[in-house]
Amino acid sequence: MNIGIDKIGFAAPDFVLDLADLALARNIDPNKYKIGLLQSEMAVAPVTQDIVSLGAQAAAAILTEEDKQTIDMVIVGTESSVDQSKAAAVSIHGLLGIQPFARSIEMKEACYGATAGLSLAKSHIAQFPDSKVLVIASDIAKYGLESGGEPTQGAGAVAMLVTANPRIMVLNNDNVCQTRDIYDFWRPNYDKYPRVDGRFSTIQYTDCLTTTFDYYQKKTGQSLEDFAAMCLHIPFSKQGLKGLQAIAKNEETLNRLTERFQEAIVYNKVVGNIYTGSIFLSLLSLLENSRALEAGDQILFYSYGSGAVCEIFSGSLVEGYQKQLDQNRLESLNQRTKISMEEYEQIFFQEINLDETGTSVDLPEDPKPFALIQVDKHKRIYRK
Ligand code: CAA
């Protein structure tokens, strides 16, 4: 049975910061971000836009009423959870009005969480071919003011509907994983921002890729030459490019896949890191910006989550996949509100003030269809 991605949607907050402004404020050559990291802008989420509202917005953009009556599992991959117990998927299930007899869970393993969600969704559809699974990757990447990771922040969510006979991409059965018990990027419960061993994390990203790809080739008999494009986890675009360069031994293959890679980072360059969603944002970028792909093409994926777990898998494009996409997405992204450094520091790092009953005071008004409108006695209330 063919199982895979039938629909894919995306949501980012309305605010955007030009990294040239960040560089100027931090007394850094703007080319370090533009050329050194291959990033130009970052999405900035206000306090009223969290992984729940962004995830709901991404999913609402693709779901029909019929989908909502058929979905029987909602999976949210995230590492910027708003609650240690209640799954964001439960809130999103409620906000979207999905039929009640569904399983809703949150999955965590750094930037790898949603890839695990995709695998679980595939197994579920194999067992129940008539059902549909909503997989959402939603994250807010925040490293803190003047931190090493500051230019690699971002916010956004990707939603995917996983079904039998999908209309975008069939997921192949060639998954290969690796687990390594390391501390390259992590967030202890008592810390507001992640702890990062920056250089070590970049080395681990690439080493996990080369060793897992080696194993993948031995196990499946496939090589890079078999693929029309590659989508990688994109903490910042240069990291993905270095990953591709580390495994592409043949010059013609490297040149061809680099052309596709440039198409696969169009959105990531202006959104920034969205952790577990970044590989799927890269897929969306590739599908909506490449004119070189065609039905039947094989796409290779490298998902990496610090800590660390990674997975290499692949998918096959379905005839007519273009009809499931939005060709005006870049235009929409270009219409976001550009903010100054002062606004960025205020908006992105604003905290929710609670009174003695745990109720929010002075929460800014947010007109978006999905937004946090109040914290009421420690309960987060969203606009439906
Ligand atoms: N013009 C052009 N390029 C310049 C430049 C200039 N003026 N100045 C510097 N550069 C280049 C450097 O040469 C370097 O490029 P190469 O790596 O190709 O040599 C690049 O800009 C970055 O420079 P540095 O390495 O000196 O940058 P840094 O030390 O300030 O920080 C970082 C880089 C460690 C990645 C930091 O951004 C960081 O900690 N980020 C967060 C962690 C991260 O994203 N890790 C990725 C792997 S882990 C993962 O993938 C999970 C996840 O999502 C977090």
Short mmCIF file of C-alpha atoms and ligand atoms in Angstrom, two decimals:
data_model
loop_
_atom_site.label_atom_id
_atom_site.label_comp_id
_atom_site.label_asym_id
_atom_site.label_seq_id
_atom_site.Cartn_x
_atom_site.Cartn_y
_atom_site.Cartn_z
CA MET A 1 0.00 0.00 0.00
CA ASN A 2 1.21 3.51 -0.83
CA ILE A 3 1.30 5.74 2.25
CA GLY A 4 2.64 9.27 2.50
CA ILE A 5 2.04 13.01 2.49
CA ASP A 6 -1.27 14.01 0.95
CA LYS A 7 -1.24 17.69 1.96
CA ILE A 8 1.32 20.06 3.47
CA GLY A 9 0.80 23.49 5.01
CA PHE A 10 2.91 26.09 6.75
CA ALA A 11 2.46 28.99 9.16
CA ALA A 12 4.91 31.61 10.36
CA PRO A 13 4.37 34.58 12.62
CA ASP A 14 3.73 37.95 10.97
CA PHE A 15 6.93 39.63 12.20
CA VAL A 16 10.32 39.34 10.53
CA LEU A 17 13.79 40.65 11.38
CA ASP A 18 16.42 41.37 8.73
CA LEU A 19 19.64 39.68 9.83
CA ALA A 20 21.62 42.61 8.42
CA ASP A 21 20.05 44.72 11.20
CA LEU A 22 20.96 42.08 13.77
CA ALA A 23 24.54 41.99 12.49
CA LEU A 24 24.82 45.78 12.65
CA ALA A 25 23.50 45.85 16.23
CA ARG A 26 25.88 43.09 17.31
CA ASN A 27 28.85 44.69 15.56
CA ILE A 28 29.28 41.74 13.21
CA ASP A 29 29.94 41.78 9.45
CA PRO A 30 26.49 41.11 7.84
CA ASN A 31 28.19 38.71 5.42
CA LYS A 32 28.85 36.33 8.30
CA TYR A 33 25.10 35.68 8.44
CA LYS A 34 24.32 36.12 4.74
CA ILE A 35 27.25 34.12 3.34
CA GLY A 36 28.71 32.36 6.39
CA LEU A 37 25.37 30.97 7.65
CA LEU A 38 23.41 31.41 4.39
CA GLN A 39 20.55 33.10 6.25
CA SER A 40 18.92 36.46 5.53
CA GLU A 41 15.87 36.89 7.82
CA MET A 42 14.27 35.33 10.87
CA ALA A 43 10.61 34.95 11.82
CA VAL A 44 9.80 36.54 15.18
CA ALA A 45 6.86 35.24 17.22
CA PRO A 46 5.00 37.50 19.64
CA VAL A 47 4.05 36.09 23.04
CA THR A 48 0.52 35.39 21.73
CA GLN A 49 1.83 33.07 18.99
CA ASP A 50 3.14 29.79 20.37
CA ILE A 51 3.52 26.25 19.05
CA VAL A 52 -0.21 25.64 19.52
CA SER A 53 -1.50 28.67 17.59
CA LEU A 54 1.13 28.27 14.86
CA GLY A 55 0.44 24.54 14.56
CA ALA A 56 -3.32 25.13 14.36
CA GLN A 57 -2.81 27.82 11.72
CA ALA A 58 -0.60 25.56 9.58
CA ALA A 59 -3.13 22.72 9.77
CA ALA A 60 -6.22 24.91 9.21
CA ALA A 61 -4.68 26.04 5.93
CA ILE A 62 -4.89 22.51 4.47
CA LEU A 63 -7.74 20.67 6.16
CA THR A 64 -11.29 20.29 4.86
CA GLU A 65 -14.29 19.41 7.03
CA GLU A 66 -14.13 15.89 5.57
CA ASP A 67 -10.47 15.59 6.69
CA LYS A 68 -11.44 16.68 10.21
CA GLN A 69 -14.09 13.95 10.36
CA THR A 70 -11.59 11.29 9.18
CA ILE A 71 -8.43 12.17 11.14
CA ASP A 72 -8.08 9.80 14.08
CA MET A 73 -4.60 10.75 15.23
CA VAL A 74 -2.92 14.12 15.81
CA ILE A 75 0.82 14.16 16.43
CA VAL A 76 2.76 17.30 17.31
CA GLY A 77 6.55 17.16 17.17
CA THR A 78 8.12 19.97 19.18
CA GLU A 79 10.95 20.91 21.50
CA SER A 80 9.43 24.22 22.59
CA SER A 81 6.44 22.82 24.40
CA VAL A 82 4.14 25.09 26.42
CA ASP A 83 3.27 22.41 28.99
CA GLN A 84 5.18 19.52 30.53
CA SER A 85 2.11 17.28 30.69
CA LYS A 86 -0.71 18.29 28.35
CA ALA A 87 0.15 17.63 24.71
CA ALA A 88 -0.06 20.57 22.31
CA ALA A 89 -1.86 18.12 19.99
CA VAL A 90 -4.81 18.04 22.40
CA SER A 91 -5.20 21.84 22.23
CA ILE A 92 -4.80 21.82 18.45
CA HIS A 93 -7.31 18.98 18.10
CA GLY A 94 -9.80 21.15 19.99
CA LEU A 95 -9.02 24.34 18.08
CA LEU A 96 -9.49 22.63 14.72
CA GLY A 97 -12.69 20.79 15.67
CA ILE A 98 -11.39 17.34 14.75
CA GLN A 99 -13.86 14.52 15.50
CA PRO A 100 -13.52 13.39 19.13
CA PHE A 101 -12.50 9.74 18.67
CA ALA A 102 -8.87 10.51 17.96
CA ARG A 103 -5.52 9.98 19.67
CA SER A 104 -3.58 13.22 20.29
CA ILE A 105 0.03 13.17 21.43
CA GLU A 106 3.23 15.23 21.51
CA MET A 107 6.59 13.77 20.48
CA LYS A 108 9.97 15.04 21.56
CA GLU A 109 13.53 14.39 20.48
CA ALA A 110 14.88 17.82 19.63
CA CYS A 111 14.64 18.59 15.90
CA TYR A 112 13.90 14.93 15.11
CA GLY A 113 10.47 14.72 16.86
CA ALA A 114 8.20 15.26 13.85
CA THR A 115 10.14 12.73 11.75
CA ALA A 116 9.33 10.12 14.40
CA GLY A 117 5.74 11.39 14.17
CA LEU A 118 5.73 10.79 10.44
CA SER A 119 6.90 7.20 10.93
CA LEU A 120 4.23 6.57 13.54
CA ALA A 121 1.61 8.05 11.21
CA LYS A 122 2.76 5.74 8.42
CA SER A 123 2.47 2.66 10.66
CA HIS A 124 -1.00 3.76 11.76
CA ILE A 125 -2.23 4.14 8.19
CA ALA A 126 -0.77 0.73 7.31
CA GLN A 127 -3.01 -0.69 10.03
CA PHE A 128 -6.06 1.50 9.33
CA PRO A 129 -5.91 2.50 5.63
CA ASP A 130 -9.13 4.53 5.69
CA SER A 131 -8.01 6.88 8.41
CA LYS A 132 -5.88 10.04 8.17
CA VAL A 133 -3.17 11.30 10.52
CA LEU A 134 -2.32 14.94 11.10
CA VAL A 135 1.39 15.42 11.81
CA ILE A 136 2.46 18.89 12.91
CA ALA A 137 6.00 20.12 13.45
CA SER A 138 5.83 23.32 15.48
CA ASP A 139 8.67 25.15 17.20
CA ILE A 140 10.00 28.49 18.33
CA ALA A 141 13.79 28.59 18.22
CA LYS A 142 14.99 31.10 20.77
CA TYR A 143 18.60 31.21 21.95
CA GLY A 144 18.60 34.49 23.88
CA LEU A 145 19.89 37.99 23.27
CA GLU A 146 23.51 38.24 22.14
CA SER A 147 23.91 34.45 22.30
CA GLY A 148 25.97 32.47 19.77
CA GLY A 149 22.83 31.01 18.26
CA GLU A 150 20.98 34.36 18.03
CA PRO A 151 21.20 34.60 14.20
CA THR A 152 19.82 31.05 13.89
CA GLN A 153 16.52 31.67 15.68
CA GLY A 154 13.10 31.45 14.04
CA ALA A 155 9.50 30.32 14.49
CA GLY A 156 6.92 28.42 12.50
CA ALA A 157 4.95 25.24 11.97
CA VAL A 158 4.51 22.72 9.18
CA ALA A 159 1.40 20.52 9.05
CA MET A 160 1.19 17.32 7.01
CA LEU A 161 -1.77 15.09 6.34
CA VAL A 162 -0.63 11.47 6.09
CA THR A 163 -2.92 9.10 4.20
CA ALA A 164 -3.05 6.06 1.96
CA ASN A 165 -2.70 6.89 -1.76
CA PRO A 166 -1.22 10.33 -1.01
CA ARG A 167 -1.24 13.09 -3.62
CA ILE A 168 2.20 14.61 -2.91
CA MET A 169 4.73 12.00 -1.87
CA VAL A 170 4.80 8.28 -1.13
CA LEU A 171 7.08 7.43 1.78
CA ASN A 172 9.42 4.56 0.92
CA ASN A 173 10.31 1.76 3.34
CA ASP A 174 14.04 2.42 3.58
CA ASN A 175 14.39 4.25 6.92
CA VAL A 176 17.71 4.02 8.73
CA CYS A 177 18.31 5.66 12.13
CA GLN A 178 21.17 6.32 14.51
CA THR A 179 21.12 7.22 18.22
CA ARG A 180 24.07 8.83 20.02
CA ASP A 181 24.00 9.82 23.69
CA ILE A 182 25.65 13.25 23.52
CA TYR A 183 25.09 16.80 24.75
CA ASP A 184 25.42 19.09 21.74
CA PHE A 185 22.20 21.05 22.22
CA TRP A 186 19.80 20.53 25.12
CA ARG A 187 17.43 22.42 27.40
CA PRO A 188 17.28 21.47 31.08
CA ASN A 189 13.84 22.01 32.62
CA TYR A 190 15.18 24.88 34.74
CA ASP A 191 16.60 26.81 31.77
CA LYS A 192 14.65 29.27 29.66
CA TYR A 193 16.99 28.97 26.68
CA PRO A 194 18.85 25.98 25.27
CA ARG A 195 22.42 25.18 26.14
CA VAL A 196 24.50 24.68 23.03
CA ASP A 197 27.97 23.41 22.34
CA GLY A 198 27.85 25.15 18.95
CA ARG A 199 30.91 23.79 17.20
CA PHE A 200 30.45 20.30 18.64
CA SER A 201 26.82 20.32 17.40
CA THR A 202 27.87 21.11 13.84
CA ILE A 203 30.45 18.31 13.90
CA GLN A 204 27.88 15.84 15.26
CA TYR A 205 25.31 16.86 12.63
CA THR A 206 27.73 16.02 9.84
CA ASP A 207 29.23 12.93 11.45
CA CYS A 208 25.79 11.44 12.14
CA LEU A 209 24.93 12.10 8.50
CA THR A 210 28.05 10.53 6.96
CA THR A 211 27.95 7.43 9.16
CA THR A 212 24.19 6.90 8.81
CA PHE A 213 24.33 7.45 5.06
CA ASP A 214 27.10 4.88 4.84
CA TYR A 215 24.87 2.39 6.62
CA TYR A 216 21.87 3.44 4.50
CA GLN A 217 23.79 2.71 1.29
CA LYS A 218 24.90 -0.71 2.54
CA LYS A 219 21.41 -1.61 3.74
CA THR A 220 19.42 -0.39 0.71
CA GLY A 221 21.93 -0.60 -2.12
CA GLN A 222 20.98 2.97 -3.09
CA SER A 223 23.42 5.80 -3.69
CA LEU A 224 23.07 9.58 -3.97
CA GLU A 225 22.89 9.21 -7.75
CA ASP A 226 19.44 7.61 -7.33
CA PHE A 227 17.95 10.82 -5.95
CA ALA A 228 16.63 13.92 -7.69
CA ALA A 229 16.99 16.08 -4.57
CA MET A 230 17.90 15.98 -0.90
CA CYS A 231 16.17 17.70 2.02
CA LEU A 232 18.09 18.01 5.26
CA HIS A 233 17.47 19.38 8.72
CA ILE A 234 18.25 23.08 8.33
CA PRO A 235 19.33 24.72 11.62
CA PHE A 236 20.78 27.33 9.26
CA SER A 237 21.13 26.82 5.54
CA LYS A 238 24.93 26.56 5.41
CA GLN A 239 24.82 23.55 7.75
CA GLY A 240 22.61 21.69 5.30
CA LEU A 241 24.87 22.57 2.39
CA LYS A 242 27.90 21.30 4.30
CA GLY A 243 26.01 18.08 4.99
CA LEU A 244 25.28 17.58 1.32
CA GLN A 245 28.90 18.32 0.43
CA ALA A 246 30.07 15.77 3.02
CA ILE A 247 28.29 12.86 1.33
CA ALA A 248 28.34 13.83 -2.37
CA LYS A 249 31.54 12.33 -3.72
CA ASN A 250 30.74 12.71 -7.41
CA GLU A 251 31.06 16.26 -8.81
CA GLU A 252 28.16 16.01 -11.26
CA THR A 253 25.88 14.69 -8.51
CA LEU A 254 27.02 17.41 -6.12
CA ASN A 255 26.34 20.15 -8.68
CA ARG A 256 22.92 18.76 -9.55
CA LEU A 257 21.87 18.29 -5.92
CA THR A 258 23.27 21.71 -4.95
CA GLU A 259 20.96 23.32 -7.53
CA ARG A 260 17.99 21.54 -5.93
CA PHE A 261 19.33 22.42 -2.47
CA GLN A 262 19.22 26.14 -3.32
CA GLU A 263 15.53 25.70 -4.20
CA ALA A 264 15.00 23.78 -0.95
CA ILE A 265 16.23 26.64 1.27
CA VAL A 266 14.28 29.55 -0.25
CA TYR A 267 11.84 29.55 2.70
CA ASN A 268 14.33 28.46 5.39
CA LYS A 269 16.56 31.44 4.57
CA VAL A 270 13.79 33.90 5.42
CA VAL A 271 12.14 32.00 8.28
CA GLY A 272 15.17 30.75 10.23
CA ASN A 273 15.40 27.61 12.29
CA ILE A 274 12.06 26.03 13.14
CA TYR A 275 13.75 23.03 14.70
CA THR A 276 11.71 19.89 14.01
CA GLY A 277 9.80 21.53 11.16
CA SER A 278 12.83 22.80 9.29
CA ILE A 279 13.34 19.66 7.17
CA PHE A 280 9.68 19.74 6.12
CA LEU A 281 9.83 23.47 5.41
CA SER A 282 12.76 22.61 3.18
CA LEU A 283 10.63 19.98 1.40
CA LEU A 284 7.88 22.56 0.89
CA SER A 285 10.42 25.05 -0.43
CA LEU A 286 11.82 22.48 -2.85
CA LEU A 287 8.42 21.41 -4.15
CA GLU A 288 7.15 24.97 -4.59
CA ASN A 289 10.32 26.49 -6.05
CA SER A 290 11.82 23.80 -8.25
CA ARG A 291 10.89 23.48 -11.90
CA ALA A 292 13.28 20.56 -12.38
CA LEU A 293 11.35 17.92 -10.48
CA GLU A 294 8.82 15.51 -11.90
CA ALA A 295 6.53 12.70 -10.77
CA GLY A 296 8.41 9.56 -9.84
CA ASP A 297 11.49 11.49 -8.66
CA GLN A 298 13.02 10.16 -5.47
CA ILE A 299 13.83 12.62 -2.67
CA LEU A 300 16.27 11.76 0.10
CA PHE A 301 15.83 13.10 3.65
CA TYR A 302 18.23 13.60 6.54
CA SER A 303 16.53 14.41 9.82
CA TYR A 304 18.76 15.32 12.79
CA GLY A 305 17.78 16.00 16.38
CA SER A 306 20.45 16.96 18.88
CA GLY A 307 21.06 14.68 21.77
CA ALA A 308 21.13 12.89 19.25
CA VAL A 309 18.86 10.88 16.95
CA CYS A 310 18.93 11.03 13.18
CA GLU A 311 17.12 9.28 10.36
CA ILE A 312 17.65 8.91 6.64
CA PHE A 313 14.61 8.01 4.58
CA SER A 314 13.16 8.76 1.17
CA GLY A 315 9.98 9.54 -0.70
CA SER A 316 8.70 9.35 -4.24
CA LEU A 317 6.83 12.24 -5.91
CA VAL A 318 3.30 11.51 -7.07
CA GLU A 319 1.86 12.50 -10.46
CA GLY A 320 0.14 15.90 -10.14
CA TYR A 321 1.78 16.75 -6.78
CA GLN A 322 1.99 20.41 -7.86
CA LYS A 323 -1.79 20.77 -7.52
CA GLN A 324 -1.47 20.29 -3.74
CA LEU A 325 0.90 23.26 -3.31
CA ASP A 326 0.77 27.05 -2.92
CA GLN A 327 2.81 28.87 -5.55
CA ASN A 328 2.36 32.28 -3.85
CA ARG A 329 3.97 31.41 -0.54
CA LEU A 330 7.11 33.50 -1.02
CA GLU A 331 4.96 36.51 -1.85
CA SER A 332 3.07 35.99 1.43
CA LEU A 333 6.32 35.65 3.36
CA ASN A 334 7.54 38.89 1.78
CA GLN A 335 4.44 40.63 3.11
CA ARG A 336 5.34 40.02 6.77
CA THR A 337 5.91 43.10 8.93
CA LYS A 338 9.60 44.04 9.10
CA ILE A 339 10.56 45.00 12.62
CA SER A 340 13.45 47.00 14.06
CA MET A 341 16.03 45.63 16.48
CA GLU A 342 14.28 47.43 19.32
CA GLU A 343 10.95 45.81 18.41
CA TYR A 344 12.62 42.39 18.01
CA GLU A 345 14.13 42.57 21.49
CA GLN A 346 10.79 43.59 22.94
CA ILE A 347 8.47 41.27 20.94
CA PHE A 348 10.48 38.03 20.85
CA PHE A 349 11.54 38.14 24.48
CA GLN A 350 8.34 39.40 26.06
CA GLU A 351 7.16 37.25 28.95
CA ILE A 352 3.58 36.65 30.08
CA ASN A 353 2.89 38.53 33.33
CA LEU A 354 0.66 36.56 35.69
CA ASP A 355 -1.17 37.89 38.74
CA GLU A 356 -1.33 35.99 42.04
CA THR A 357 -4.13 33.72 40.67
CA GLY A 358 -2.08 32.73 37.63
CA THR A 359 -4.10 34.94 35.28
CA SER A 360 -2.40 36.99 32.60
CA VAL A 361 -2.33 40.74 32.86
CA ASP A 362 -1.66 43.09 29.92
CA LEU A 363 -1.42 40.30 27.32
CA PRO A 364 -1.24 42.12 23.96
CA GLU A 365 -4.22 41.79 21.60
CA ASP A 366 -3.55 39.49 18.64
CA PRO A 367 -6.08 39.58 15.77
CA LYS A 368 -4.89 36.29 14.18
CA PRO A 369 -7.56 33.56 13.83
CA PHE A 370 -5.54 31.38 16.21
CA ALA A 371 -3.89 33.20 19.10
CA LEU A 372 -3.33 32.98 22.81
CA ILE A 373 -5.91 35.38 24.26
CA GLN A 374 -5.51 34.73 27.96
CA VAL A 375 -3.92 32.64 30.64
CA ASP A 376 -6.72 31.98 33.09
CA LYS A 377 -5.62 30.49 36.40
CA HIS A 378 -2.62 28.90 34.65
CA LYS A 379 -4.77 27.55 31.79
CA ARG A 380 -3.88 28.77 28.29
CA ILE A 381 -6.94 29.99 26.40
CA TYR A 382 -6.80 30.34 22.61
CA ARG A 383 -9.12 32.08 20.17
CA LYS A 384 -11.13 29.47 18.27
N1 CAA B 1 31.89 36.80 5.62
C1 CAA B 1 31.55 35.55 5.19
N2 CAA B 1 31.59 34.45 6.01
C2 CAA B 1 31.93 34.64 7.29
C3 CAA B 1 32.30 35.91 7.80
C4 CAA B 1 32.26 37.02 6.90
N3 CAA B 1 32.57 38.24 7.30
N4 CAA B 1 32.62 35.77 9.10
C5 CAA B 1 32.44 34.45 9.41
N5 CAA B 1 32.05 33.77 8.31
C6 CAA B 1 31.73 32.35 8.19
C7 CAA B 1 32.70 31.44 8.90
O1 CAA B 1 33.86 31.19 8.13
C8 CAA B 1 31.82 30.21 9.10
O2 CAA B 1 31.72 29.52 7.88
P1 CAA B 1 32.30 28.03 7.74
O3 CAA B 1 31.64 27.24 8.85
O4 CAA B 1 31.84 27.60 6.39
O5 CAA B 1 33.75 28.12 7.92
C9 CAA B 1 30.45 30.78 9.34
O6 CAA B 1 30.51 32.14 8.87
C10 CAA B 1 30.04 30.80 10.81
O7 CAA B 1 31.09 31.38 11.50
P2 CAA B 1 31.51 30.83 12.94
O8 CAA B 1 31.61 29.34 12.93
O9 CAA B 1 32.67 31.61 13.42
O10 CAA B 1 30.20 31.24 13.75
P3 CAA B 1 29.90 31.18 15.28
O11 CAA B 1 30.96 30.48 16.03
O12 CAA B 1 29.55 32.55 15.72
O13 CAA B 1 28.55 30.33 15.36
C11 CAA B 1 27.24 28.38 15.25
C12 CAA B 1 28.12 29.35 14.47
C13 CAA B 1 28.10 27.58 16.21
C14 CAA B 1 26.56 27.43 14.30
C15 CAA B 1 26.18 29.19 16.05
O14 CAA B 1 25.34 29.89 15.16
C16 CAA B 1 25.30 28.31 16.91
O15 CAA B 1 25.67 27.94 18.02
N6 CAA B 1 24.09 27.96 16.44
C17 CAA B 1 23.16 27.12 17.15
C18 CAA B 1 23.53 25.65 17.09
C19 CAA B 1 23.29 25.02 15.73
O16 CAA B 1 22.50 25.50 14.94
N7 CAA B 1 23.96 23.89 15.47
C20 CAA B 1 23.76 23.17 14.22
C21 CAA B 1 23.93 21.69 14.42
S1 CAA B 1 22.87 21.12 15.74
C22 CAA B 1 21.32 21.04 15.02
O17 CAA B 1 21.20 21.02 13.84
C23 CAA B 1 20.11 21.03 15.91
C24 CAA B 1 19.51 22.40 15.96
O18 CAA B 1 18.64 22.74 15.14
C25 CAA B 1 19.96 23.32 16.95
#
